[in-house]
Coordinates of C-alpha atoms in Angstrom, one line a residue:
M1 CA -0.2 -0.1 -0.4
N2 CA 1.3 3.6 -0.9
I3 CA 0.9 5.7 2.0
V4 CA 1.7 9.7 1.8
H5 CA 1.8 11.3 5.4
F6 CA 1.0 15.0 5.3
S7 CA 2.5 17.0 8.4
F8 CA 4.0 20.3 9.4
S9 CA 7.2 18.4 10.8
D10 CA 8.5 15.1 11.9
T11 CA 9.9 16.7 15.2
T12 CA 7.3 16.4 19.0
G13 CA 4.0 15.8 20.1
A14 CA 1.4 15.6 17.4
L15 CA 3.9 15.8 14.7
G16 CA 6.3 13.3 16.2
A17 CA 3.2 10.9 16.7
A18 CA 2.5 11.4 13.2
Y19 CA 6.4 10.2 12.1
E20 CA 6.2 7.4 14.8
L21 CA 3.0 6.2 12.8
H22 CA 4.5 6.8 9.3
R23 CA 7.8 4.7 10.6
K24 CA 5.7 1.8 11.7
E25 CA 3.7 1.7 8.7
K26 CA 7.1 1.5 7.0
D27 CA 8.4 -1.5 9.4
L28 CA 5.2 -3.5 8.7
G29 CA 5.9 -3.6 4.8
N30 CA 4.1 -0.6 3.6
N31 CA 5.3 1.7 1.0
S32 CA 5.1 5.3 3.2
I33 CA 6.4 8.5 2.4
M34 CA 5.9 11.7 5.0
I35 CA 6.0 15.2 3.5
V36 CA 6.9 17.8 6.1
R37 CA 7.9 21.6 5.7
E38 CA 10.6 21.7 8.3
K39 CA 12.2 18.1 8.5
T40 CA 14.2 17.4 12.2
R41 CA 15.1 13.7 11.4
D42 CA 17.8 12.1 9.4
D43 CA 15.1 9.7 7.7
D44 CA 15.4 9.8 3.8
S45 CA 11.2 8.9 3.7
V46 CA 10.4 12.2 5.2
I47 CA 10.5 15.2 2.2
E48 CA 11.0 18.5 3.3
L49 CA 9.2 21.1 1.2
E50 CA 10.8 24.4 2.0
Y51 CA 8.9 27.4 2.0
T52 CA 8.7 29.0 -1.7
D53 CA 10.1 32.0 -0.2
S54 CA 7.7 34.2 -2.7
K55 CA 6.6 37.7 -1.3
Q56 CA 3.1 36.3 -1.4
E57 CA 4.0 33.7 1.0
R58 CA 6.1 35.7 3.1
L59 CA 2.9 38.2 3.6
L60 CA 0.7 35.7 4.2
R61 CA 2.3 34.2 6.9
L62 CA 3.0 37.8 8.3
I63 CA -1.0 38.1 8.0
D64 CA -1.1 35.5 9.8
K65 CA 1.0 36.2 12.7
L66 CA 0.1 39.7 13.1
Y67 CA -3.9 39.3 12.7
F68 CA -4.4 36.2 13.9
K69 CA -1.4 34.5 16.1
N70 CA -1.2 38.0 17.9
N71 CA -4.6 38.9 18.0
R72 CA -5.9 36.2 20.6
K73 CA -6.7 36.5 24.2
L74 CA -4.0 35.7 26.9
G75 CA -3.9 31.9 27.8
T76 CA -6.3 30.9 24.4
S77 CA -4.9 28.5 22.0
F78 CA -3.6 29.9 19.2
H79 CA -5.0 30.9 15.6
S80 CA -4.1 30.1 11.9
I81 CA -5.2 30.9 8.9
D82 CA -5.4 28.3 5.8
Y83 CA -3.4 29.8 2.9
L84 CA -0.4 28.4 3.1
G85 CA -0.1 25.4 0.8
L86 CA 2.0 23.1 -1.5
D87 CA 4.6 23.8 -4.3
W88 CA 2.8 21.5 -6.6
T89 CA 6.0 20.3 -8.3
H90 CA 5.9 17.5 -11.0
E91 CA 7.9 15.2 -8.6
L92 CA 4.9 16.1 -5.6
K93 CA 2.1 15.8 -8.2
K94 CA 3.7 11.9 -9.2
V95 CA 3.8 11.0 -5.5
V96 CA 0.3 12.0 -4.8
E97 CA -0.9 10.4 -7.7
E98 CA 0.9 7.3 -6.9
A99 CA -0.7 7.5 -3.4
D100 CA -3.2 4.8 -2.5
I101 CA -4.0 6.9 1.1
I102 CA -3.6 10.5 1.8
H103 CA -2.9 10.8 5.5
I104 CA -3.2 14.5 7.3
H105 CA -2.1 14.9 10.3
W106 CA -1.2 18.7 12.0
C107 CA -0.7 20.6 8.6
M108 CA -0.8 24.2 9.2
G109 CA 1.5 26.1 7.0
L110 CA 1.7 22.9 5.1
L111 CA -1.5 22.5 3.3
S112 CA -4.0 25.1 2.0
L113 CA -7.7 24.6 1.5
N114 CA -6.9 24.2 -2.0
D115 CA -4.4 21.5 -1.7
I116 CA -7.1 19.5 0.2
Q117 CA -9.7 20.2 -2.5
Q118 CA -6.9 19.1 -5.1
F119 CA -7.0 15.9 -3.2
L120 CA -10.6 15.5 -3.5
Q121 CA -10.8 16.3 -7.1
M122 CA -8.4 13.4 -7.7
R123 CA -10.7 11.0 -6.0
K124 CA -7.8 10.6 -3.3
K125 CA -8.9 8.4 -0.3
I126 CA -8.1 10.7 2.5
V127 CA -8.0 10.1 6.0
W128 CA -7.5 12.7 8.4
T129 CA -6.2 12.6 12.3
M130 CA -7.4 15.5 14.2
H131 CA -4.8 16.3 16.7
D132 CA -6.6 19.8 17.4
F133 CA -9.7 21.3 16.5
H134 CA -8.8 23.3 13.7
P135 CA -9.8 21.5 11.1
M136 CA -13.5 22.5 12.1
T137 CA -13.3 25.4 13.2
G138 CA -12.8 28.8 11.3
L139 CA -9.3 29.7 13.2
C140 CA -8.9 28.3 16.7
H141 CA -7.0 25.0 17.8
C142 CA -8.8 24.2 20.7
P143 CA -12.7 26.5 21.0
E144 CA -12.7 25.5 25.0
S145 CA -16.0 25.7 26.2
C146 CA -17.2 27.3 23.1
I147 CA -19.6 25.7 20.7
R148 CA -19.7 27.8 17.5
Y149 CA -18.2 25.3 15.6
E150 CA -21.5 23.4 15.5
E151 CA -22.8 26.3 13.5
N152 CA -20.7 28.7 12.0
C153 CA -17.7 30.0 14.0
S154 CA -19.1 33.7 14.1
D155 CA -17.8 36.1 16.5
C156 CA -14.8 34.2 17.7
P157 CA -14.8 35.1 21.6
Q158 CA -11.1 34.3 21.8
M159 CA -10.3 37.0 19.3
V160 CA -9.4 40.3 20.7
N161 CA -10.6 42.0 17.6
T162 CA -12.9 40.4 15.5
L163 CA -11.9 41.7 12.4
E164 CA -15.1 42.2 10.3
N165 CA -16.3 38.8 11.8
I166 CA -13.5 37.0 9.8
S167 CA -13.9 33.6 12.1
Q168 CA -17.1 33.1 10.5
K169 CA -15.8 34.2 6.9
L170 CA -13.3 31.6 6.8
F171 CA -15.2 28.9 8.5
E172 CA -17.6 29.1 5.1
E173 CA -14.5 28.6 2.9
K174 CA -13.7 25.0 5.3
M175 CA -17.4 24.5 4.7
H176 CA -16.7 25.0 1.0
Y177 CA -13.6 23.5 0.0
Y178 CA -14.0 20.2 2.2
G179 CA -17.2 20.0 4.3
N180 CA -19.0 17.1 4.6
S181 CA -17.0 15.5 1.7
S182 CA -15.8 12.0 1.6
I183 CA -12.8 12.8 4.2
H184 CA -12.5 10.0 6.8
I185 CA -12.0 11.5 10.2
V186 CA -10.0 9.9 13.1
T187 CA -10.0 10.9 16.7
A188 CA -8.0 9.5 19.6
S189 CA -11.1 9.0 22.1
S190 CA -14.8 8.5 21.7
W191 CA -15.5 11.7 23.6
L192 CA -13.6 13.5 20.5
K193 CA -15.7 11.4 18.2
E194 CA -18.9 13.0 19.8
I195 CA -17.6 16.8 19.5
V196 CA -16.7 16.2 15.5
E197 CA -20.2 14.9 14.7
R198 CA -21.5 17.6 16.2
S199 CA -19.6 20.2 14.0
S200 CA -21.2 21.7 11.1
I201 CA -18.2 20.7 8.8
F202 CA -17.7 17.4 10.0
R203 CA -21.0 15.9 11.1
N204 CA -21.9 13.6 8.2
N205 CA -18.3 12.2 7.4
N206 CA -17.4 8.8 8.5
I207 CA -15.2 8.9 11.7
S208 CA -13.4 6.2 13.4
V209 CA -12.1 6.0 16.9
I210 CA -8.2 5.0 16.9
P211 CA -6.2 6.3 19.9
I212 CA -2.4 7.6 19.4
G213 CA 0.0 5.4 20.2
I214 CA 3.1 5.3 22.3
D215 CA 6.4 3.7 21.3
T216 CA 6.4 1.2 24.2
E217 CA 9.7 0.2 23.4
I218 CA 11.2 3.6 24.5
F219 CA 8.9 4.4 27.0
S220 CA 9.0 1.9 29.8
I221 CA 9.3 0.2 33.0
E222 CA 13.2 1.4 33.7
K223 CA 14.1 0.5 37.6
D224 CA 17.5 2.3 37.8
T225 CA 17.9 5.5 36.4
D226 CA 20.3 8.4 37.1
I227 CA 18.4 11.2 37.0
K228 CA 17.9 11.6 40.7
Q229 CA 21.4 11.6 41.4
E230 CA 22.2 14.0 38.5
L231 CA 19.6 16.4 40.0
G232 CA 21.1 16.0 43.4
L233 CA 18.3 14.3 45.0
R234 CA 18.2 11.8 47.9
E235 CA 16.9 8.5 46.2
D236 CA 14.5 7.8 48.8
S237 CA 12.8 11.0 47.6
K238 CA 9.5 11.5 46.4
I239 CA 8.9 12.9 43.2
I240 CA 5.4 14.7 41.8
L241 CA 5.9 15.1 38.2
I242 CA 4.0 17.8 35.6
G243 CA 4.8 18.4 32.0
A244 CA 3.5 19.1 28.4
Q245 CA 4.6 20.8 25.5
S246 CA 3.7 23.9 26.8
L247 CA 2.1 24.5 30.2
N248 CA 1.0 27.9 29.7
D249 CA -2.8 27.6 27.8
N250 CA -5.6 27.6 29.6
V251 CA -6.7 24.0 28.9
K252 CA -3.6 22.7 30.4
G253 CA -5.4 23.1 33.8
Y254 CA -2.1 24.4 35.4
H255 CA -3.6 27.6 37.0
F256 CA -5.3 24.8 39.4
L257 CA -1.6 23.9 40.6
K258 CA -1.5 26.0 43.6
S259 CA -4.9 25.1 44.5
I260 CA -3.8 21.4 44.5
V261 CA -0.5 21.8 46.1
E262 CA -2.1 24.0 49.0
N263 CA -5.0 20.8 49.3
L264 CA -1.9 18.7 49.7
F265 CA -0.6 20.5 52.9
E266 CA -3.9 19.2 54.7
F267 CA -1.8 15.9 54.7
Q268 CA 0.3 15.5 57.8
E269 CA 2.4 12.9 55.3
I270 CA 3.2 15.6 53.0
K271 CA 4.0 18.1 55.9
Q272 CA 6.7 15.5 57.2
L273 CA 7.9 14.8 53.8
C274 CA 8.6 18.3 53.4
V275 CA 10.3 18.4 56.5
D276 CA 12.5 15.4 55.7
N277 CA 13.4 17.5 52.6
K278 CA 12.1 14.2 50.6
L279 CA 9.3 15.9 48.3
Y280 CA 9.9 17.4 44.9
I281 CA 8.1 19.1 42.1
V282 CA 9.5 18.6 38.6
T283 CA 8.4 20.0 35.7
F284 CA 9.1 20.1 32.0
G285 CA 8.0 21.6 28.8
H286 CA 8.2 25.3 27.7
N287 CA 6.9 27.4 29.9
A288 CA 7.6 25.5 33.0
N289 CA 8.9 28.1 35.6
L290 CA 5.9 27.5 37.4
E291 CA 5.4 29.3 40.8
I292 CA 3.2 27.0 42.9
N293 CA 4.5 26.6 46.7
E294 CA 7.5 27.7 48.5
N295 CA 7.6 24.9 50.8
I296 CA 8.2 22.5 47.9
P297 CA 11.1 22.5 45.8
I298 CA 10.3 23.1 42.3
I299 CA 12.9 21.8 39.6
N300 CA 12.6 22.8 36.1
L301 CA 14.0 20.8 33.1
G302 CA 13.1 22.6 30.3
F303 CA 11.6 21.3 27.0
I304 CA 13.0 17.5 26.7
L305 CA 13.5 16.8 23.0
E306 CA 15.3 13.8 23.6
R307 CA 12.7 10.8 24.2
R308 CA 14.9 8.6 26.0
R309 CA 15.8 10.9 28.5
L310 CA 12.3 12.1 29.0
A311 CA 11.6 8.0 29.7
K312 CA 14.1 8.2 32.6
I313 CA 12.4 11.5 33.8
Y314 CA 9.1 9.6 34.1
N315 CA 10.7 6.8 35.7
M316 CA 11.8 8.9 38.7
A317 CA 8.4 10.1 39.5
N318 CA 5.7 8.6 41.8
V319 CA 3.2 10.1 40.2
F320 CA 2.3 12.4 37.2
I321 CA -0.4 15.0 37.6
F322 CA -2.4 16.2 34.7
P323 CA -4.9 18.5 35.1
S324 CA -5.8 19.4 31.8
T325 CA -9.4 20.4 31.2
F326 CA -9.7 20.2 27.3
E327 CA -7.5 17.1 25.6
T328 CA -7.6 15.9 22.0
F329 CA -5.4 12.7 23.8
G330 CA -3.1 13.2 26.2
M331 CA 0.4 12.1 25.4
T332 CA 2.4 13.0 28.6
A333 CA -0.3 11.4 30.8
V334 CA 0.0 8.0 28.3
E335 CA 3.6 8.3 27.9
A336 CA 4.0 8.3 32.0
M337 CA 1.5 5.3 32.3
A338 CA 3.9 3.3 29.8
C339 CA 6.6 3.6 32.2
G340 CA 4.7 2.6 34.9
V341 CA 4.2 5.9 36.6
P342 CA 0.4 6.4 37.8
V343 CA -1.5 9.6 36.8
V344 CA -3.7 11.4 38.4
A345 CA -6.1 13.4 36.0
F346 CA -9.4 15.2 35.8
D347 CA -12.1 12.8 34.3
I348 CA -12.6 14.7 31.1
S349 CA -11.6 14.2 27.6
A350 CA -9.6 11.2 26.2
M351 CA -8.6 10.2 30.2
S352 CA -12.1 9.4 30.8
E353 CA -11.3 6.4 28.6
V354 CA -7.2 5.9 29.0
I355 CA -7.4 5.7 33.2
V356 CA -9.0 2.6 35.0
N357 CA -9.0 3.8 38.9
G358 CA -6.5 1.7 40.9
V359 CA -4.8 0.1 37.6
N360 CA -3.3 3.1 35.7
G361 CA -4.1 6.2 38.3
Y362 CA -7.0 7.8 39.6
K363 CA -9.6 10.0 38.0
V364 CA -11.4 13.0 39.6
K365 CA -14.1 15.1 39.2
S366 CA -12.7 18.2 36.6
G367 CA -11.8 21.3 38.7
N368 CA -12.3 19.6 42.4
T369 CA -8.3 20.1 43.4
E370 CA -9.3 18.8 46.8
E371 CA -9.7 15.5 45.5
M372 CA -7.2 15.8 43.3
A373 CA -4.5 16.2 46.1
E374 CA -6.1 13.5 48.2
K375 CA -5.3 10.8 45.5
I376 CA -1.6 12.1 45.3
C377 CA -1.0 11.9 48.9
Y378 CA -2.5 8.5 48.7
I379 CA -0.1 7.3 45.7
L380 CA 2.8 8.7 47.5
K381 CA 2.0 7.3 50.7
N382 CA 0.7 3.6 49.7
S383 CA 2.3 2.8 46.3
P384 CA -1.2 1.2 45.7
I385 CA -0.8 1.2 41.6
D386 CA 1.2 -1.6 40.5
S387 CA 3.5 -0.7 38.0
E388 CA 3.5 -3.6 35.5
K389 CA -0.2 -3.8 35.5
C390 CA -0.2 0.2 35.0
R391 CA 2.0 -0.2 31.9
K392 CA 0.3 -3.0 30.4
R393 CA -3.0 -1.2 30.4
I394 CA -1.2 1.3 27.6
Y395 CA 0.6 -1.7 26.3
D396 CA -2.2 -3.6 25.5
E397 CA -4.6 -0.9 23.8
Y398 CA -2.2 2.4 23.3
S399 CA 0.9 1.0 22.0
L400 CA 2.3 2.3 18.3
L401 CA 1.9 -1.3 17.1
K402 CA -1.6 -1.0 18.1
E403 CA -2.3 1.9 16.5
T404 CA -0.7 0.8 13.4
E405 CA -2.8 -2.1 13.0
R406 CA -5.8 -0.3 13.6
M407 CA -4.7 2.3 11.0
I408 CA -4.2 -0.4 7.8
T409 CA -7.0 -2.1 8.8
L410 CA -8.9 1.3 8.0
Y411 CA -6.8 1.7 5.3
N412 CA -8.0 -1.2 3.4
K413 CA -11.6 -0.6 4.4
I414 CA -12.0 2.7 2.6
E415 CA -9.4 1.7 0.0
N416 CA -12.0 -0.2 -2.4
E417 CA -15.1 2.6 -1.3
T418 CA -16.1 5.0 -4.3
S419 CA -14.9 8.7 -3.5
P420 CA -17.5 11.3 -5.8
F421 CA -15.8 13.6 -8.2
I422 CA -15.8 17.1 -6.5
K423 CA -15.6 20.3 -8.6
K424 CA -13.0 23.2 -8.5
T425 CA -14.1 25.8 -6.7
E426 CA -12.9 29.3 -5.7
K427 CA -12.0 31.1 -2.4
S428 CA -14.7 33.8 -1.5
T429 CA -14.2 37.3 -2.7
E430 CA -14.7 38.4 1.1
V431 CA -11.3 36.8 2.3
E432 CA -9.2 37.7 -0.4
L433 CA -10.6 41.5 0.2
F434 CA -9.9 41.3 3.6
F435 CA -6.4 40.0 3.0
N436 CA -5.8 42.6 0.6
K437 CA -6.7 44.8 3.3
C438 CA -4.3 43.4 5.2
I439 CA -1.1 43.8 2.8
K440 CA -2.0 47.5 2.3
E441 CA -1.9 48.3 6.0
I442 CA 1.2 46.1 6.4
V443 CA 3.1 48.2 3.4
L444 CA 1.9 51.5 5.4
D445 CA 3.3 50.1 8.7
Q446 CA -0.5 50.5 9.9
A447 CA -1.3 46.5 10.7
M448 CA -2.7 45.9 14.3
N449 CA 0.3 44.0 16.4
Q450 CA 3.3 45.7 14.0
H451 CA 6.4 45.8 15.4
P452 CA 9.6 47.0 13.4
R453 CA 10.8 43.7 12.7
D454 CA 7.7 43.1 10.9
S455 CA 8.2 45.9 8.2
I456 CA 8.0 45.3 4.6
E457 CA 11.7 45.8 4.0
K458 CA 12.8 43.1 6.9
I459 CA 10.2 40.6 6.0
F460 CA 11.7 40.7 2.6
W461 CA 15.0 40.1 3.8
K462 CA 16.5 37.3 2.3
Y463 CA 17.8 35.5 5.1
N464 CA 15.0 36.3 7.3
N465 CA 15.2 33.7 9.8
E466 CA 11.0 33.9 10.5
Y467 CA 10.8 33.0 6.6
M468 CA 13.3 30.1 5.9
T469 CA 13.8 26.8 7.3
I470 CA 17.5 26.2 8.8
S471 CA 18.3 23.5 6.3
R472 CA 18.0 26.1 3.6
K473 CA 19.7 28.9 5.3
V474 CA 22.9 27.0 6.0
R475 CA 23.0 25.7 2.3
N476 CA 22.7 28.8 1.0
L477 CA 25.2 30.5 2.9
Y478 CA 27.5 27.2 2.2
N479 CA 27.1 27.8 -1.6
A480 CA 27.6 31.6 -1.1
R481 CA 31.2 30.8 0.5
V482 CA 29.7 32.6 3.4
I483 CA 30.4 30.1 5.7
T484 CA 33.2 27.3 4.9
P485 CA 34.9 24.5 6.7
Q486 CA 37.4 27.0 7.7
S487 CA 35.0 29.2 9.3
C488 CA 34.8 29.7 12.9
I489 CA 31.0 30.1 13.9
H490 CA 29.2 31.2 17.2
I491 CA 25.7 30.7 17.5
Y492 CA 23.7 33.2 19.1
G493 CA 20.7 31.7 20.5
A494 CA 20.8 28.1 22.9
G495 CA 17.7 27.0 22.0
K496 CA 16.1 24.7 19.8
N497 CA 16.6 26.4 16.7
G498 CA 20.5 26.7 18.0
A499 CA 20.7 22.7 18.2
L500 CA 18.6 22.6 14.5
L501 CA 21.4 25.1 13.5
K502 CA 24.3 23.2 14.6
K503 CA 23.0 19.7 13.5
E504 CA 22.8 21.7 9.6
L505 CA 26.1 23.0 10.1
D506 CA 28.0 19.7 11.4
R507 CA 26.2 18.3 7.6
F508 CA 28.7 20.4 6.0
R509 CA 31.8 19.8 8.7
I510 CA 31.6 23.6 9.6
K511 CA 33.4 24.4 12.8
I512 CA 31.4 25.9 15.8
I513 CA 33.5 27.5 18.5
S514 CA 30.3 28.4 20.8
F515 CA 26.8 28.9 21.4
W516 CA 26.2 32.5 23.0
D517 CA 23.0 33.5 24.6
I518 CA 22.2 36.3 27.2
D519 CA 20.5 34.0 29.5
E520 CA 22.9 33.3 32.3
S521 CA 21.2 30.3 33.6
K522 CA 22.6 28.7 30.5
W523 CA 26.2 29.4 30.7
G524 CA 28.3 26.5 31.1
N525 CA 25.6 24.0 29.7
T526 CA 26.6 22.4 26.6
I527 CA 24.3 21.7 23.2
G528 CA 26.3 18.3 22.0
N529 CA 29.7 19.1 23.4
I530 CA 29.6 22.7 22.7
V531 CA 29.7 25.1 25.4
I532 CA 27.2 27.9 26.1
T533 CA 28.7 31.1 26.9
A534 CA 27.9 34.7 26.9
P535 CA 28.3 36.8 24.0
K536 CA 31.7 38.4 23.6
D537 CA 33.1 41.5 22.0
F538 CA 34.0 41.9 18.5
E539 CA 37.8 43.0 19.6
S540 CA 38.0 39.8 21.1
D541 CA 37.2 37.3 18.4
K542 CA 37.9 39.5 15.2
S543 CA 37.8 36.2 13.0
A544 CA 34.4 35.3 14.1
I545 CA 30.9 34.9 12.4
V546 CA 28.1 35.1 14.4
L547 CA 24.7 33.1 13.1
I548 CA 21.7 34.2 14.7
S549 CA 19.2 31.0 15.4
I550 CA 16.2 33.2 17.5
V551 CA 13.6 34.8 15.8
A552 CA 14.0 38.1 17.2
Y553 CA 16.8 38.8 14.9
D554 CA 16.6 42.5 14.9
E555 CA 17.0 43.1 18.7
A556 CA 20.0 40.3 18.5
E557 CA 21.4 42.8 15.6
E558 CA 21.1 45.6 17.9
Y559 CA 23.0 43.6 20.7
L560 CA 25.6 42.5 18.6
S561 CA 26.3 45.6 16.7
N562 CA 26.5 47.0 20.6
K563 CA 29.4 44.3 20.8
G564 CA 31.0 45.8 17.8
F565 CA 29.9 43.5 15.5
V566 CA 28.8 44.3 11.5
L567 CA 25.7 42.9 10.1
N568 CA 26.6 41.6 6.8
K569 CA 24.2 42.9 4.3
N570 CA 25.0 41.5 1.4
M571 CA 22.9 38.4 2.7
F572 CA 20.0 40.6 2.5

């Protein structure tokens, strides 16, 4: 079977889950290809389609940023538009034509409405896994308590400025392009299936429940880990673990944590653990610097990219807290349970189905922080959950192999179904007029949320980090002989993009001297074997070439200019 997966990237979270499914399908003998916008893995079956770098595409990405992503109320999910799509080259068209199954995952910034309609016009069998709610809303990726997607997404309550009710206009576009089509929808839980069945866009589509699979070979019980020793903790200390890709969204429920911890101190056992310095809260993920309670030390591990290390972190925990109030699945919680760690979660979303009380954790009424604290204390005191039974629940029902087998069964089922012919239709004039108005405001520097870095001049800079994949940037710099194997490179920015930049430079055998970062907490740490230091002055390193790996490049440029460095304007 020829399967083509479309996912924005192959990295972590929902994007990583798409890659793992693709990889397992290949392992089982299928001809699977994955098409992404940003590739992070060394896998020839993953094809990276870089941004076209056209002026039109850059303007669309800027409109998406200024008018939508930066126009949402604090704490709500981010918003996206569906107008960044594929460059239909002869090679890409051939790959799609030969596909038996097109499987769409989280595809914002990769597939446009036109692309999806083209798949339908080609009468392709399409499976779309709902990793969030965006396919059936006008703009948002998580509607929280809003149910306007059941009708028309009018007057989006998550937007600061509703922009002439653009959410409804974009919703109507989706309805026009693929609403009630032959696309087969996949949800990770029955709870999500019921929600999708109520949506205007997909209520007449076929929908199957196939939970996301966890790689149970990596996420497994590991008795002896060195993480506690690495963190300087006693072996008999108790660990409450909290983590997600990002902890600051409302729906993640981390605003409940302060109340949960306060309720923990109603129990003498918790007070005694604190007196004995044996209780710690460990967090991981973006925005994981939580201020919860001064009586319990909090250790923030930041974002964990390497999965084997993450598995070790799960294994040192006694309990994992998952206070999310709205989730399409909950991968971190399931990964923890695969490692034999009990989870305490609110009885909502997929957790209602995944957790069996007393087997792999406990479910409590949503928002009931007193009951959640009680269950956490009960686990810390009595260790009532058998780790092998906890893991078995996940291994039997939520493994990657189980997901892949279920997905292939679905593919086989729909392969012989007849797909209707879809006539080509154009996008609405209303939306196009709105975009034209946005472009005019950007040109005049009058757009909402417009920062000096978002001026026409700067977004059209050839090497603007926001508008070029890291692999293309390195390749172009190398081809232009700006960097060579003899160059002495410093990377400004020791974050995720910095690590990816190092990986690309390594491919060209470009020498990296150090990572520079203004965050003092990073100094002395390493990425690979490269030390993170404070930025140097030009006088102290006259031969240095500095590559900026952060999006806020104008701030970095100003900082480096004050250090004596000069911007290479030939690169723009």
